[in-house]
Every structure is written in C-alpha cells, then in structure tokens.
CSV table of C-alpha atoms in Angstrom, one decimal:
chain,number,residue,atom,x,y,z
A,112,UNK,CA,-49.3,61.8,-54.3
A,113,UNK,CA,-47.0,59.1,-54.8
A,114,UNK,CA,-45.0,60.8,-57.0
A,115,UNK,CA,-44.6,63.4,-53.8
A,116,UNK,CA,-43.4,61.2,-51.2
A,117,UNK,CA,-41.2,59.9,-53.4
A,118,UNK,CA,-39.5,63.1,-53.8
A,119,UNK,CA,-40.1,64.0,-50.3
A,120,UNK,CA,-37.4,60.4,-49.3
A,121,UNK,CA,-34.9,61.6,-52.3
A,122,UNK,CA,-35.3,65.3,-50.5
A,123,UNK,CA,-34.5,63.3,-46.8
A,124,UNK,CA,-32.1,60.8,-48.0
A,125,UNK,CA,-29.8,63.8,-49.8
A,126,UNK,CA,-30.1,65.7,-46.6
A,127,UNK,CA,-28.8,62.9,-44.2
A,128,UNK,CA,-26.1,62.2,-46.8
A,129,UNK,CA,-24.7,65.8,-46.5
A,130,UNK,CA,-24.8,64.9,-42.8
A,131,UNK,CA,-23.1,62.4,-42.5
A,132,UNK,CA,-20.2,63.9,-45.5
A,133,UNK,CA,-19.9,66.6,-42.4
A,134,UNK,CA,-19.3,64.1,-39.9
A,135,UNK,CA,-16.8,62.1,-42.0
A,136,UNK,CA,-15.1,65.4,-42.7
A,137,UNK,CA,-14.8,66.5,-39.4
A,138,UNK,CA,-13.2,62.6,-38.4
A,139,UNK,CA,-11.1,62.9,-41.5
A,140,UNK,CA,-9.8,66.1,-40.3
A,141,UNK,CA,-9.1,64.5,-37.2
A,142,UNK,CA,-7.5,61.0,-37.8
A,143,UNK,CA,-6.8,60.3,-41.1
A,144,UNK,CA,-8.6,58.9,-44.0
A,145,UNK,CA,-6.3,56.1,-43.6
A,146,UNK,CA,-7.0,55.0,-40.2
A,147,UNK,CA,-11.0,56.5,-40.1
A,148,UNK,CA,-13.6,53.4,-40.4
A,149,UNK,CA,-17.4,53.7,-41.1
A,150,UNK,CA,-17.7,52.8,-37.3
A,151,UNK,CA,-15.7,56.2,-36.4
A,152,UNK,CA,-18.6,57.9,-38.7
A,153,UNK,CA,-21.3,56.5,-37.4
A,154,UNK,CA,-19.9,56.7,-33.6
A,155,UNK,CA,-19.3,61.3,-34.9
A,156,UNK,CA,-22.9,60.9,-36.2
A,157,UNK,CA,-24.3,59.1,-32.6
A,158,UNK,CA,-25.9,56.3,-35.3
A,159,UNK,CA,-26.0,52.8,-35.6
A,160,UNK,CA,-23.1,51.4,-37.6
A,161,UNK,CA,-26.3,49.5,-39.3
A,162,UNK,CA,-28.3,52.7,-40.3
A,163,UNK,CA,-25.2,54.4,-42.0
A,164,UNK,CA,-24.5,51.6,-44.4
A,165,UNK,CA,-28.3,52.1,-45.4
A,166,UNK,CA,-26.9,55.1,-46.9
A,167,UNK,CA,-23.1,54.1,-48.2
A,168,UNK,CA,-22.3,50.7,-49.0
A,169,UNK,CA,-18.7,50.6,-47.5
A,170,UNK,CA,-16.0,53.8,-46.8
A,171,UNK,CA,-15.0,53.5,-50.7
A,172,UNK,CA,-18.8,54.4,-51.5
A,173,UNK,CA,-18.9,57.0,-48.9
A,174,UNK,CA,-15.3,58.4,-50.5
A,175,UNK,CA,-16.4,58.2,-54.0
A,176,UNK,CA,-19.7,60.4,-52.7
A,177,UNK,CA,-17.6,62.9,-51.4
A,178,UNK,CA,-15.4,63.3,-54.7
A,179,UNK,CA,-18.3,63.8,-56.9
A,180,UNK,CA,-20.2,66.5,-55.1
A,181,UNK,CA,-16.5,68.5,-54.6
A,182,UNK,CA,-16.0,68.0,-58.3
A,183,UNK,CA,-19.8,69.2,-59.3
A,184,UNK,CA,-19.4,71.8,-57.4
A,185,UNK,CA,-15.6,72.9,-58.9
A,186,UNK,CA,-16.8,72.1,-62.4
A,187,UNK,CA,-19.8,74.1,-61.5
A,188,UNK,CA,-18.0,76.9,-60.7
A,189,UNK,CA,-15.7,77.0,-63.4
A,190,UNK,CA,-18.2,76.9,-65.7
A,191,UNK,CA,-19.7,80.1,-64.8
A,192,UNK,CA,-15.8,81.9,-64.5
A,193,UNK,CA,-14.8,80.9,-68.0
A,194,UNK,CA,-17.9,82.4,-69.5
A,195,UNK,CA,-17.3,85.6,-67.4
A,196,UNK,CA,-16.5,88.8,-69.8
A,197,UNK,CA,-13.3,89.4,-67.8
A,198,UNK,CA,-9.5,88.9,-68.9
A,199,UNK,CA,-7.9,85.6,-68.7
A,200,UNK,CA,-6.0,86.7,-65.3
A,201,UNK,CA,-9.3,87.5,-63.4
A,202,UNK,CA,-10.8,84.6,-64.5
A,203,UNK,CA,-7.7,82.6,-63.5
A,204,UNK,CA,-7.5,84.2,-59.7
A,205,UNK,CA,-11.2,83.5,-59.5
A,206,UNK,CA,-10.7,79.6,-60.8
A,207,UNK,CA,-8.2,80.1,-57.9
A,208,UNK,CA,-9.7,81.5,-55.6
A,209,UNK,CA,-12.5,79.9,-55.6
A,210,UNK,CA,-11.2,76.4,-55.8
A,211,UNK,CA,-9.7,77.3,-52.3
A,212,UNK,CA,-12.7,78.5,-50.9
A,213,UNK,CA,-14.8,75.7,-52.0
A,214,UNK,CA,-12.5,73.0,-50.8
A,215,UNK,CA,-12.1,74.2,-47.4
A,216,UNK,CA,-15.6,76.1,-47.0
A,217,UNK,CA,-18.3,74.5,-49.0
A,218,UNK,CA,-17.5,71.1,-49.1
A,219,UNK,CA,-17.1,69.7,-46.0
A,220,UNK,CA,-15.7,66.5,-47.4
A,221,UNK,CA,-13.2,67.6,-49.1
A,222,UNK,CA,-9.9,65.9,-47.8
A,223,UNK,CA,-10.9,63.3,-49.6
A,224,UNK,CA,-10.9,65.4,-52.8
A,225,UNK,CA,-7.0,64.6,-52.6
A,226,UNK,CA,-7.6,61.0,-52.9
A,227,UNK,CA,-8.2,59.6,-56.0
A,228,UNK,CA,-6.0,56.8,-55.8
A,229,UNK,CA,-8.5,55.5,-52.9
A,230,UNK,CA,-10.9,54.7,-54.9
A,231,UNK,CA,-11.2,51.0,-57.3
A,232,UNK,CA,-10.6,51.3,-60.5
A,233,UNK,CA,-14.5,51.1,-61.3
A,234,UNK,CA,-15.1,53.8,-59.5
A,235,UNK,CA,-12.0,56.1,-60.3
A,236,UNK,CA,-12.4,56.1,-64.1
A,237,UNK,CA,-15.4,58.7,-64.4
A,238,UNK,CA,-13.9,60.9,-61.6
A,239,UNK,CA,-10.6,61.0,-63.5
A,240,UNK,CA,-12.6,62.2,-66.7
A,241,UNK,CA,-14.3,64.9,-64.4
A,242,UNK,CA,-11.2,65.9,-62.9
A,243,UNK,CA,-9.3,66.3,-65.9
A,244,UNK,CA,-12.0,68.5,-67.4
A,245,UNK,CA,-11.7,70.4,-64.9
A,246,UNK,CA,-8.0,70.9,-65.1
A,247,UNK,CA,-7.9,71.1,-68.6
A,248,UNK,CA,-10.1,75.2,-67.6
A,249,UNK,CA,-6.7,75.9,-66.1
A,250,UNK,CA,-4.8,75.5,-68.9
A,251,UNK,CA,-7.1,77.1,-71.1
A,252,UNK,CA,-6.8,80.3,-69.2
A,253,UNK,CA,-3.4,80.2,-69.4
A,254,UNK,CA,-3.4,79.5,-72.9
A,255,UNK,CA,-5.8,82.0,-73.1
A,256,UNK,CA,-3.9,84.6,-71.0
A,257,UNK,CA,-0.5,83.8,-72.5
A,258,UNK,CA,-2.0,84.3,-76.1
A,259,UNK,CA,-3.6,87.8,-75.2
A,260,UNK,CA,-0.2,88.9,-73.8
A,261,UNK,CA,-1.2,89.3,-70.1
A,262,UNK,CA,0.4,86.1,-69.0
A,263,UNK,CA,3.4,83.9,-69.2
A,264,UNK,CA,4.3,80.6,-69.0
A,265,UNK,CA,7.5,78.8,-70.3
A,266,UNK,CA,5.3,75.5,-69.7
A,267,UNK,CA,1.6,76.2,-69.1
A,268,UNK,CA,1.2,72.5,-68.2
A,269,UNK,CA,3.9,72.8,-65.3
A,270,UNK,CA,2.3,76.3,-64.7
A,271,UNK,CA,-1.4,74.9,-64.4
A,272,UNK,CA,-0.5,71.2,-61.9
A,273,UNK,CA,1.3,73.9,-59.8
A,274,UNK,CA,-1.4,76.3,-59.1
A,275,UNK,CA,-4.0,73.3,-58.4
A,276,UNK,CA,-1.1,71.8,-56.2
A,277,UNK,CA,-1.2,74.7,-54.5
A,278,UNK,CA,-4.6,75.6,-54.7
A,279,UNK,CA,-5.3,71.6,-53.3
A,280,UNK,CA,-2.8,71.6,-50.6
A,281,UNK,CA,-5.2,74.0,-49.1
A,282,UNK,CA,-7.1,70.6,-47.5
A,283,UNK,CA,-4.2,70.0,-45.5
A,284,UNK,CA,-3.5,73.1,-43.5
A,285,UNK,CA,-6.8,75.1,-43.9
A,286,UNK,CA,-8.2,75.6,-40.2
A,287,UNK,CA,-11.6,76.8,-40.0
A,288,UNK,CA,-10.6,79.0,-36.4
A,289,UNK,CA,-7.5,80.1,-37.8
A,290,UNK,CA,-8.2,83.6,-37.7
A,291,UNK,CA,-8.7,84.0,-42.0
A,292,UNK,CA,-11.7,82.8,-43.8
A,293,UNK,CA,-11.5,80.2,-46.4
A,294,UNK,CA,-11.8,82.6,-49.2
A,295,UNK,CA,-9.1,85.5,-47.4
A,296,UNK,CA,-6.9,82.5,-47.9
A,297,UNK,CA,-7.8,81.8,-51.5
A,298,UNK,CA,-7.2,85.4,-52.0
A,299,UNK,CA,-4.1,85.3,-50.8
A,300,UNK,CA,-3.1,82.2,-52.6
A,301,UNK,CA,-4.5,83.5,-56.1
A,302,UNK,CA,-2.5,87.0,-55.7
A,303,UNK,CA,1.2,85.0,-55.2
A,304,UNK,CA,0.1,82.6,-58.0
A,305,UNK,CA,-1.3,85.2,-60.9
A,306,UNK,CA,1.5,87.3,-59.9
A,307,UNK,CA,3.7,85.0,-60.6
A,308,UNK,CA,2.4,84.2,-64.2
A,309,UNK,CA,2.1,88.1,-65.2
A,310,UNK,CA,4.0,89.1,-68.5
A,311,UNK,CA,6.7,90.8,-68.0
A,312,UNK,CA,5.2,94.6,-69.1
A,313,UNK,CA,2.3,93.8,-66.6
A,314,UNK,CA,4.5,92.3,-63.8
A,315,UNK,CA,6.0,95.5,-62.9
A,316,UNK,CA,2.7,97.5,-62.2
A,317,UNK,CA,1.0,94.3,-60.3
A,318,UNK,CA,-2.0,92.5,-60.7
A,319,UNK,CA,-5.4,94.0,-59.3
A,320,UNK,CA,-7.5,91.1,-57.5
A,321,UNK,CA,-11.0,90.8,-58.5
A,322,UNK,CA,-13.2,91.5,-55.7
A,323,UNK,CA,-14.0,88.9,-52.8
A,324,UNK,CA,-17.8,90.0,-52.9
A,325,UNK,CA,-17.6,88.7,-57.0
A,326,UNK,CA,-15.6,85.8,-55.6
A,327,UNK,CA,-18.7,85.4,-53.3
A,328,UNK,CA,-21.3,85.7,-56.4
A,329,UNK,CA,-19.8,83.0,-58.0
A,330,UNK,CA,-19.7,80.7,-55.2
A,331,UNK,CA,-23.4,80.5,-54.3
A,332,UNK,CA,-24.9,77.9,-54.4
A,333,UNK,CA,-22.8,75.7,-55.6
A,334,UNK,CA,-23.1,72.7,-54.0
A,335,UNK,CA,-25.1,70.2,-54.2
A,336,UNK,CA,-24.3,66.6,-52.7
A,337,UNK,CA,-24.7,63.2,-55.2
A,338,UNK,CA,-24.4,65.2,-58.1
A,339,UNK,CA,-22.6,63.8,-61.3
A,340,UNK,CA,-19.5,65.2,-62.0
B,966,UNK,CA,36.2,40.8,-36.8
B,967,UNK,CA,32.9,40.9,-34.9
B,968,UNK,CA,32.8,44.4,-35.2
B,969,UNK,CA,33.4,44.1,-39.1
B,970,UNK,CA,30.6,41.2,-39.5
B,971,UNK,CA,28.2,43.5,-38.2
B,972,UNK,CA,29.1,46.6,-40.3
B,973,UNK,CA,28.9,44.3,-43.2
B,974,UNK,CA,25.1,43.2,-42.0
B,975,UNK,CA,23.9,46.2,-41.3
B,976,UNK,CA,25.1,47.6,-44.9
B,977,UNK,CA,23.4,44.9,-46.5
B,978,UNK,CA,20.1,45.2,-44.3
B,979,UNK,CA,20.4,49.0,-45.2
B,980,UNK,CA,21.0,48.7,-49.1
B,981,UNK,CA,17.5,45.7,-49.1
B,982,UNK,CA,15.8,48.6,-47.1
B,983,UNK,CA,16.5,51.1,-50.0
B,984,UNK,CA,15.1,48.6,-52.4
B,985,UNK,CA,12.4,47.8,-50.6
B,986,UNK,CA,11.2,51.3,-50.7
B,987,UNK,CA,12.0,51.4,-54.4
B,988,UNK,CA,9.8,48.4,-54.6
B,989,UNK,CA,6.7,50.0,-52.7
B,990,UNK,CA,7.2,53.2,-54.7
B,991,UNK,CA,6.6,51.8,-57.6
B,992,UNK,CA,3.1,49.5,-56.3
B,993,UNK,CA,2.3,53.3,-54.4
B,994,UNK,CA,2.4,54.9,-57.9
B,995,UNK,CA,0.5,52.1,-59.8
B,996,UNK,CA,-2.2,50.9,-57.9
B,997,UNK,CA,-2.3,53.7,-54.7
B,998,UNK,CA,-1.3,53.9,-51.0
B,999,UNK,CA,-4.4,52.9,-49.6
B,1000,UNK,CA,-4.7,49.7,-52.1
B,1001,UNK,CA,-1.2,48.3,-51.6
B,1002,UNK,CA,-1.0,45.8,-48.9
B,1003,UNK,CA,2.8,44.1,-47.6
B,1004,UNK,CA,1.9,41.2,-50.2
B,1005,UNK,CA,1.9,43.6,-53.4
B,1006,UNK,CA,5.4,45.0,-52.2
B,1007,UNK,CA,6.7,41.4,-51.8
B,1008,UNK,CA,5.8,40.4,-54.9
B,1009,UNK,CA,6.8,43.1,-56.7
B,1010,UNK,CA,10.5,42.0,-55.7
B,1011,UNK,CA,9.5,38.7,-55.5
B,1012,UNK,CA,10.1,38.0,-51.8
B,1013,UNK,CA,8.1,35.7,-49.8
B,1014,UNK,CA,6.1,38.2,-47.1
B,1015,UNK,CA,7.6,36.2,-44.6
B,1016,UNK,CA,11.0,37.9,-45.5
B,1017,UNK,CA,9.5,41.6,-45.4
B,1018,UNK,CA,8.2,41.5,-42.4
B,1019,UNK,CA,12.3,40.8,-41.1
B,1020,UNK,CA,12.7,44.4,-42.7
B,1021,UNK,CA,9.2,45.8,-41.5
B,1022,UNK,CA,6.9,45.0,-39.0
B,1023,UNK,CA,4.1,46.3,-41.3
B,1024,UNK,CA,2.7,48.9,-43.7
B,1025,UNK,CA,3.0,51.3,-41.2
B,1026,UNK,CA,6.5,51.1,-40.6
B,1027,UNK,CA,7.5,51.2,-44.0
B,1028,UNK,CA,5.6,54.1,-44.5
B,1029,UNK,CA,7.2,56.0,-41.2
B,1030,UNK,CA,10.6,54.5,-42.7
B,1031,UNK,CA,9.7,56.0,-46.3
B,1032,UNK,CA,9.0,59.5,-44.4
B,1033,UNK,CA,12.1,59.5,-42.5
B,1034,UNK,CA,14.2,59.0,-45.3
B,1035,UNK,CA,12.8,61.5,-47.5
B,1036,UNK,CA,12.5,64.4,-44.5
B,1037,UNK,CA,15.9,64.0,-43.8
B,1038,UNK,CA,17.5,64.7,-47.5
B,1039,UNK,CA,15.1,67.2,-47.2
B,1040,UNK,CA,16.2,69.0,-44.1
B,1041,UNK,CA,19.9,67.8,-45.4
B,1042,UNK,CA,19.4,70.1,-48.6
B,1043,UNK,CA,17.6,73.3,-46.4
B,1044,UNK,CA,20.3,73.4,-44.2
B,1045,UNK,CA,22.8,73.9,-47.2
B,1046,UNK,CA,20.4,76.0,-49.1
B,1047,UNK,CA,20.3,78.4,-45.7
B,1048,UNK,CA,24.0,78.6,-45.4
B,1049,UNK,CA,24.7,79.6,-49.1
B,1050,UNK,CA,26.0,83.3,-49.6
B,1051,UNK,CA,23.0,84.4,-52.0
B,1052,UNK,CA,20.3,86.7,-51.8
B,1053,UNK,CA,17.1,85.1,-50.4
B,1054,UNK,CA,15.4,85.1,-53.3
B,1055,UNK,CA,17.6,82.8,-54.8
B,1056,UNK,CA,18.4,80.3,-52.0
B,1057,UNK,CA,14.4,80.3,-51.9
B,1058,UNK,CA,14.8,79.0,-55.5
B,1059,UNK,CA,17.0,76.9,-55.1
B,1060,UNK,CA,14.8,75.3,-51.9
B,1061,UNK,CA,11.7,74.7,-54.2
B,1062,UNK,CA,13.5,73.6,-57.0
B,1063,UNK,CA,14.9,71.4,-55.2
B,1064,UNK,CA,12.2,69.9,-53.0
B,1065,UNK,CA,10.8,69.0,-56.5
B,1066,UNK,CA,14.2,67.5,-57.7
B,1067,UNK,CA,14.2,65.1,-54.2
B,1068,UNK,CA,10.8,63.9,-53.7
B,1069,UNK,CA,10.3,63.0,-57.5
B,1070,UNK,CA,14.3,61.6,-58.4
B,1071,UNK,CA,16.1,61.0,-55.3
B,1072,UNK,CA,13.6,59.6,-53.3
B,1073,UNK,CA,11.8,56.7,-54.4
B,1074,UNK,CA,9.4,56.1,-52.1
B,1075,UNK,CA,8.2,59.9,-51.6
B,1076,UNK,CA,4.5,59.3,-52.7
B,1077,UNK,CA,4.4,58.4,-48.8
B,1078,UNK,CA,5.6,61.4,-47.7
B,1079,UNK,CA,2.3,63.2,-48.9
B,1080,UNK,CA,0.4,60.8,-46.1
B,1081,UNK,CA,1.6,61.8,-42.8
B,1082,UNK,CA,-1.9,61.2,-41.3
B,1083,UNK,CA,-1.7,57.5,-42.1
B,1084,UNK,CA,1.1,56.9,-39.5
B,1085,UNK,CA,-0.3,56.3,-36.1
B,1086,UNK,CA,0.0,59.0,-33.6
B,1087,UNK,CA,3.1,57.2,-31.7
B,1088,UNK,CA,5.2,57.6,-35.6
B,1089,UNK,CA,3.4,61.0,-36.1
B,1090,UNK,CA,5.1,63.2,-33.1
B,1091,UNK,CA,8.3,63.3,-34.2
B,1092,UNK,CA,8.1,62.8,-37.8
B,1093,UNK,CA,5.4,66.2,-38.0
B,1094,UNK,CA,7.9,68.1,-35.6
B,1095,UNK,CA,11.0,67.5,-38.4
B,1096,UNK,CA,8.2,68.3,-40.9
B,1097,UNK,CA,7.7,71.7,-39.2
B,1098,UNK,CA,11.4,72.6,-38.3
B,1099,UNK,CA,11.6,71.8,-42.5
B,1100,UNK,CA,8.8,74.3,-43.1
B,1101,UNK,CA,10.2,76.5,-41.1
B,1102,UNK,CA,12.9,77.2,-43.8
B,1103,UNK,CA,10.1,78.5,-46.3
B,1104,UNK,CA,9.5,80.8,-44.2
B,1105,UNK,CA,12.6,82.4,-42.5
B,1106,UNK,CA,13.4,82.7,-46.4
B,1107,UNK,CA,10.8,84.5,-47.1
B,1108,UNK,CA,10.6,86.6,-44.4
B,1109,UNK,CA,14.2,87.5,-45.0
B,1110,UNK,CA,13.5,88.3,-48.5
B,1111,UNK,CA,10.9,90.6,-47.5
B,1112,UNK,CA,13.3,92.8,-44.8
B,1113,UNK,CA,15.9,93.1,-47.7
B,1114,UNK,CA,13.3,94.2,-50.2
B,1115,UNK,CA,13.6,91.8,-52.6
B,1116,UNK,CA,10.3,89.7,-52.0
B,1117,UNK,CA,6.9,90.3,-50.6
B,1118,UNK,CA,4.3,88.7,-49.0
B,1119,UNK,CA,1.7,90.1,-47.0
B,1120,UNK,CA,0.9,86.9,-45.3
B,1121,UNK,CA,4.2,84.7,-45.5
B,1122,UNK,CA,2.5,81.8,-43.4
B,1123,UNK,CA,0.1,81.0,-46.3
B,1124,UNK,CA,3.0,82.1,-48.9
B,1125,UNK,CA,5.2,79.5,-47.2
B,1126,UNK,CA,2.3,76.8,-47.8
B,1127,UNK,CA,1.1,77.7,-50.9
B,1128,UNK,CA,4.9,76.5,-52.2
B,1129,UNK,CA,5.2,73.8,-50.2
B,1130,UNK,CA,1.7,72.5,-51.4
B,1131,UNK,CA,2.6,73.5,-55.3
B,1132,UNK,CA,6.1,71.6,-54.7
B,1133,UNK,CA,4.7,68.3,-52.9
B,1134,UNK,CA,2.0,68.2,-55.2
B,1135,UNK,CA,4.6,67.4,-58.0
B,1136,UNK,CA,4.6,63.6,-56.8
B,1137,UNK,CA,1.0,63.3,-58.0
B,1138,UNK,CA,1.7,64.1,-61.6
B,1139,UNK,CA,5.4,64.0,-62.4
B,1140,UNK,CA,6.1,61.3,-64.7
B,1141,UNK,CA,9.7,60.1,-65.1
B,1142,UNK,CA,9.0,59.5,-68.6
B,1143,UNK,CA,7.4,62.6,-69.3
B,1144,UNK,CA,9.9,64.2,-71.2
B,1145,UNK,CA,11.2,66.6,-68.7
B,1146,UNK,CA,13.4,65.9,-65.9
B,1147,UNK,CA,12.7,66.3,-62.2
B,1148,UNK,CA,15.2,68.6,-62.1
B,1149,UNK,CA,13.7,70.6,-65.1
B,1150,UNK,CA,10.4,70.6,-63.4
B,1151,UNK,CA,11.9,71.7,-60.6
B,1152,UNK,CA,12.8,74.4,-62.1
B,1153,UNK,CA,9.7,75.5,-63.8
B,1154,UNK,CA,8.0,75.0,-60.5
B,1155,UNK,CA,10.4,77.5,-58.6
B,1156,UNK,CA,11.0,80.1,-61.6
B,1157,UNK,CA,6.5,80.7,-61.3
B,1158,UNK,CA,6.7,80.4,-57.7
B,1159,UNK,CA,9.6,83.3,-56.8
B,1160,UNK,CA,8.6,85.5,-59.5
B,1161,UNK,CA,5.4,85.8,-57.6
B,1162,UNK,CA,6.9,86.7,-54.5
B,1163,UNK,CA,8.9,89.4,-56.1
B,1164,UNK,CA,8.7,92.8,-55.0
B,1165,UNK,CA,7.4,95.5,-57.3
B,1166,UNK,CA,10.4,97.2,-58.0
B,1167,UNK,CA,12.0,93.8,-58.6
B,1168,UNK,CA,8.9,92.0,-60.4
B,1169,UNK,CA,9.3,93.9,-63.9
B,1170,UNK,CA,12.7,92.8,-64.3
B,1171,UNK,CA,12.4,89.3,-63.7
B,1172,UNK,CA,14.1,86.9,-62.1
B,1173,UNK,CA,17.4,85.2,-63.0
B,1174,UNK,CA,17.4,81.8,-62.0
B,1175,UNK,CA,20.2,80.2,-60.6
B,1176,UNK,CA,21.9,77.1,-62.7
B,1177,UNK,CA,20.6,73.7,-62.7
B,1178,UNK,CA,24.1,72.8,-62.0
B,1179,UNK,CA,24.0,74.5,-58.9
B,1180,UNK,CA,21.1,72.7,-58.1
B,1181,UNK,CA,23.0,69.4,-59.0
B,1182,UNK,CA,25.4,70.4,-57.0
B,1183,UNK,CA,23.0,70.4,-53.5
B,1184,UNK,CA,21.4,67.3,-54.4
B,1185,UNK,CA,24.2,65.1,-54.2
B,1186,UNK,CA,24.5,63.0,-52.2
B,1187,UNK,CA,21.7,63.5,-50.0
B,1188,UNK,CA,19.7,60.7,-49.4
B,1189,UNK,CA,20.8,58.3,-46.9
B,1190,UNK,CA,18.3,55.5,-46.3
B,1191,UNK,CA,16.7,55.0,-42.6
B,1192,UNK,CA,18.6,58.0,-41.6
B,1193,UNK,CA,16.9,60.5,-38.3
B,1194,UNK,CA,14.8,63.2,-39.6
C-alpha cells in the first residue's frame, strides 16, 4: 500500500515535470533561453514561483532535465534504427529523420537541446558522454555505408557534424503552424543530406526515402521525461 | 589637426574593439555564452572592468557588436558571391564554403552569432532583418539553380535552412587545431551539401568544386569591426 502511493507521487511528480518542460518550451520559443527566468515559467504555468522550485532547483536543473529526456529519447531511437535489417543509407535518413522530428515534435523542450555549454561543468560531463554516443551512430553509418559502397564521404567526421548541424538547426526555425509537420520537414532534410552522401554509381539513379509511416514506427513512444541518458 | 586627432582615436577605439571580441571569443569557447560575465572578458586581457565598460555598456552590447561584425562580412561576401559569372551551383558553393571559412577564421567572436535570441528585442529588429536579407541569398541561389536545371529542391525554404543550419553549426565543433583548416572544412561542408542539391542528370557526374584559392580570394578582406550589418 505504501509501496503504491509511492509510485502513485513518482507517477504525479513525472507528469507535472513534462508540464512544466512544455511551458518552458513554449517561453523558450518565445524569448530566449538567455533572457527566460524560472519566474517566466512559473507565470506560462499560472503557479507560484515557490511551487515550481519544488520540482527544479534553479533554471540550470530545469535545463539539464530537458537535455536528458531529448537525449533518451534520441539515443532511444537510434538504438532501435541501427539494429534495423535495412542498408546503411535507410538507416541513416531514418537517424535523420527522426532526429528532426523528435526535436521539434516530441520533445517539447528541446531548444535547449542546443545548449550544452549552459550547463556547469558537473552537470555537462555525463550529457557530453550521452551525446557523443549518440553521435558516434552517425558515423558508424557512414562508416558503415561508405564501406558497403552505397555512400561517400571524403571525411565522414565533417560528413557526420554536418548532418546533426543540420538536423539540430531544425530547433531554430521549426514552426509548429507552418504548414509542414515536424517529420515532412525531417523528410525533406534527410533526402538533401543522404543525397548528398550517395556513391557516385547510386547518385545518378537517386535515393528512395524510407517511408514516413516506418519513420512513425520508430518514433513511438519514445519519450519519456527524467530518463538517464 | 582636430579632425586628424579624432581619426587617430577612433582607429585605436576600433582596433581595442576587435580585441575585445577576440578576447570574449576565446572565454565564449572555453567556458560558454551563458557562463561568461564582463569580468571573465576583462581578465582574459587583463583589463580592469571598469575599462570595458568604456568600450561596452554590457554583455549585451558586445554581443549585438559581435553579431554586427560577423553579419556584415557575411552579407560583404554574398553580395560578391551573387555577382560572380558562374553557374549557381557553384556560387552556392562558394557561399557555404565560405560562411564556414568566416564564422570559424575571420571572425573571432562568431560563437555569438549562433545566439540572436539573447539580444534584447530593441538589438534584435534590425540585426534579424540583415540576418534575413543574408538568408535570402541561399535561396535566390537555389532557386536559380533549380530554373537552369542544374539543382533541385522540392522545398528550397527548408533546403536553404538545412545549409545554413549545417554551416553555422561548424562554430560548435570546429577546432583551430584540429588538423584541418577552416577553409578546408569549408570545403568539405559545401562539396556534401551541393552534391545533394544536384539534379539527376547532373548528380551522377559529380560536382567539380571550385578552388580554395578562389575562395581565398572572396574572403579577403572582409571583416571590418563594428561595421552596419
């Protein structure tokens, strides 16, 4: 019985945290990460300045929150491409892809996914490890995809920080009402970039996107707020 | 003789200003935008605050300074790039390639020009409208590329970003040490990004880059400290 309210406040704080990552993204979004305090929050949430410090400890907290459940969620996913029994250039446009769509879709939070260097040093060191794993699928599809002759790439290292840049930038210009969806754009973004990787024998005929609805497959569920990354 | 005394000032206020914003570049890089305060700049060229603050009112305005600077070289070296008699694909090229070269080598301080949404709104207006006229380039590029046949891009908006976001993302990872130049990187950068914008009757033959010496060639001189965006 115990044992069951306890999970029942772990099931009701992790709820109110995804709230309030929602309401920080939407103030983000709005003004700035720079220039957004945990009053703005609170004031986006209608709660006392009080109450949401029961819940993060300062904006840092609150920041370092919203970069582990995107990169769960991204390492998550990637996870369950690289095992797919598909060539290294499907798996790469649905890394792609799907980065896209989770940054701007799934994760409300995620301008702050571009912030790293926000966060104290205590804090940044394990996100740095999880981010660099998750890099480090990149270039292993490419390796991967350059070795089996489907792809190219003079410098797979240059080759994989420019698709993430790319893939990353997303955050900045993505517009939930801008007339595509967040995966239409990740589509779009993963066609230019495996294109543009193609070996020159494959180049000619094109690349054939995998399918948005597989795109969809993968993406569900995969987030999950406060999880490790 | 007036006249000449105040040249002379102003000369030297505008060469401290460029080393100033080598200063900061180098605290940005090491320790973060958010992290570095007026006092870390200072001592970093070890300057009492009080003498900063003669150059800049306060973080802010050495940020909008830093953004200024580096969006004018930039719209400096589109509006060369446009006027060049080569196909679009390569003046494209040699746009990319160069944005890479300038935000990474020329432009010390161009870790700030990632954070446009840390300058107040008053800063933002016209800084974000010579932002845009700059993007605009991308696109008229691309677009032209498309009538002539040599490129496409069924959405050249998100084509237009997706460089743009690959390129500016180079200031998060490019090392000066790192054994390439920015130049090189530059190059690497633009060669993936074109070739996937080529059309199919173009794609299987490649893309001949143009010469880094060309590129040299645009670069110089092009940033002038302080200068209107």
């Amino acid at each position: 019985m115990v044992q069951l309210r306890e999970t029942q406040r772990e099931g009701r704080t992790s709820e109110k945290k995804r709230e309030i990552l929602e309401a920080a993204s939407r103030v983000f979004r709005r003004q700035g990460l720079h220039a957004t305090g945990m009053r703005d929050i609170a004031a986006e949430l209608d709660m006392a300045v009080g109450n949401l410090y029961y819940y993060f400890r300062d904006k840092e907290d609150l920041l370092a929150f919203i970069q582990q459940t995107t990169l769960s969620g991204l390492r998550r996913l990637a996870a369950r491409i690289e095992g797919l029994d598909l060539p290294a250039d499907a798996r790469l446009w649905l890394l792609l892809a799907g980065h896209v769509a989770l940054l701007n879709e799934e994760t409300p939070g995620s301008l702050g996914h571009l912030e790293v260097e926000a966060l104290g040093e205590e804090r940044r060191g394990p996100i740095q490890e999880g981010r660099d794993a998750y890099e480090r699928t990149f270039r292993r599809l490419i390796d991967e995809g350059v070795a089996a002759g489907v792809l190219q790439a003079p410098d797979p290292k240059v080759a994989a920080l420019a698709l993430l840049g790319a893939a990353n930038w997303s955050v900045k210009w993505f517009r939930p009402d801008g007339g595509k969806s967040a995966r239409e754009i990740g589509r779009d973004l993963a066609d230019l970039l495996v294109r543009g990787l193609l070996a020159p024998r494959r180049a000619g005929n094109g690349f054939a996107s995998p399918s948005l609805d597989l795109l969809t497959a993968l993406l569900e569920p995969s987030i999950h707020p406060g999880e490790e990354p």
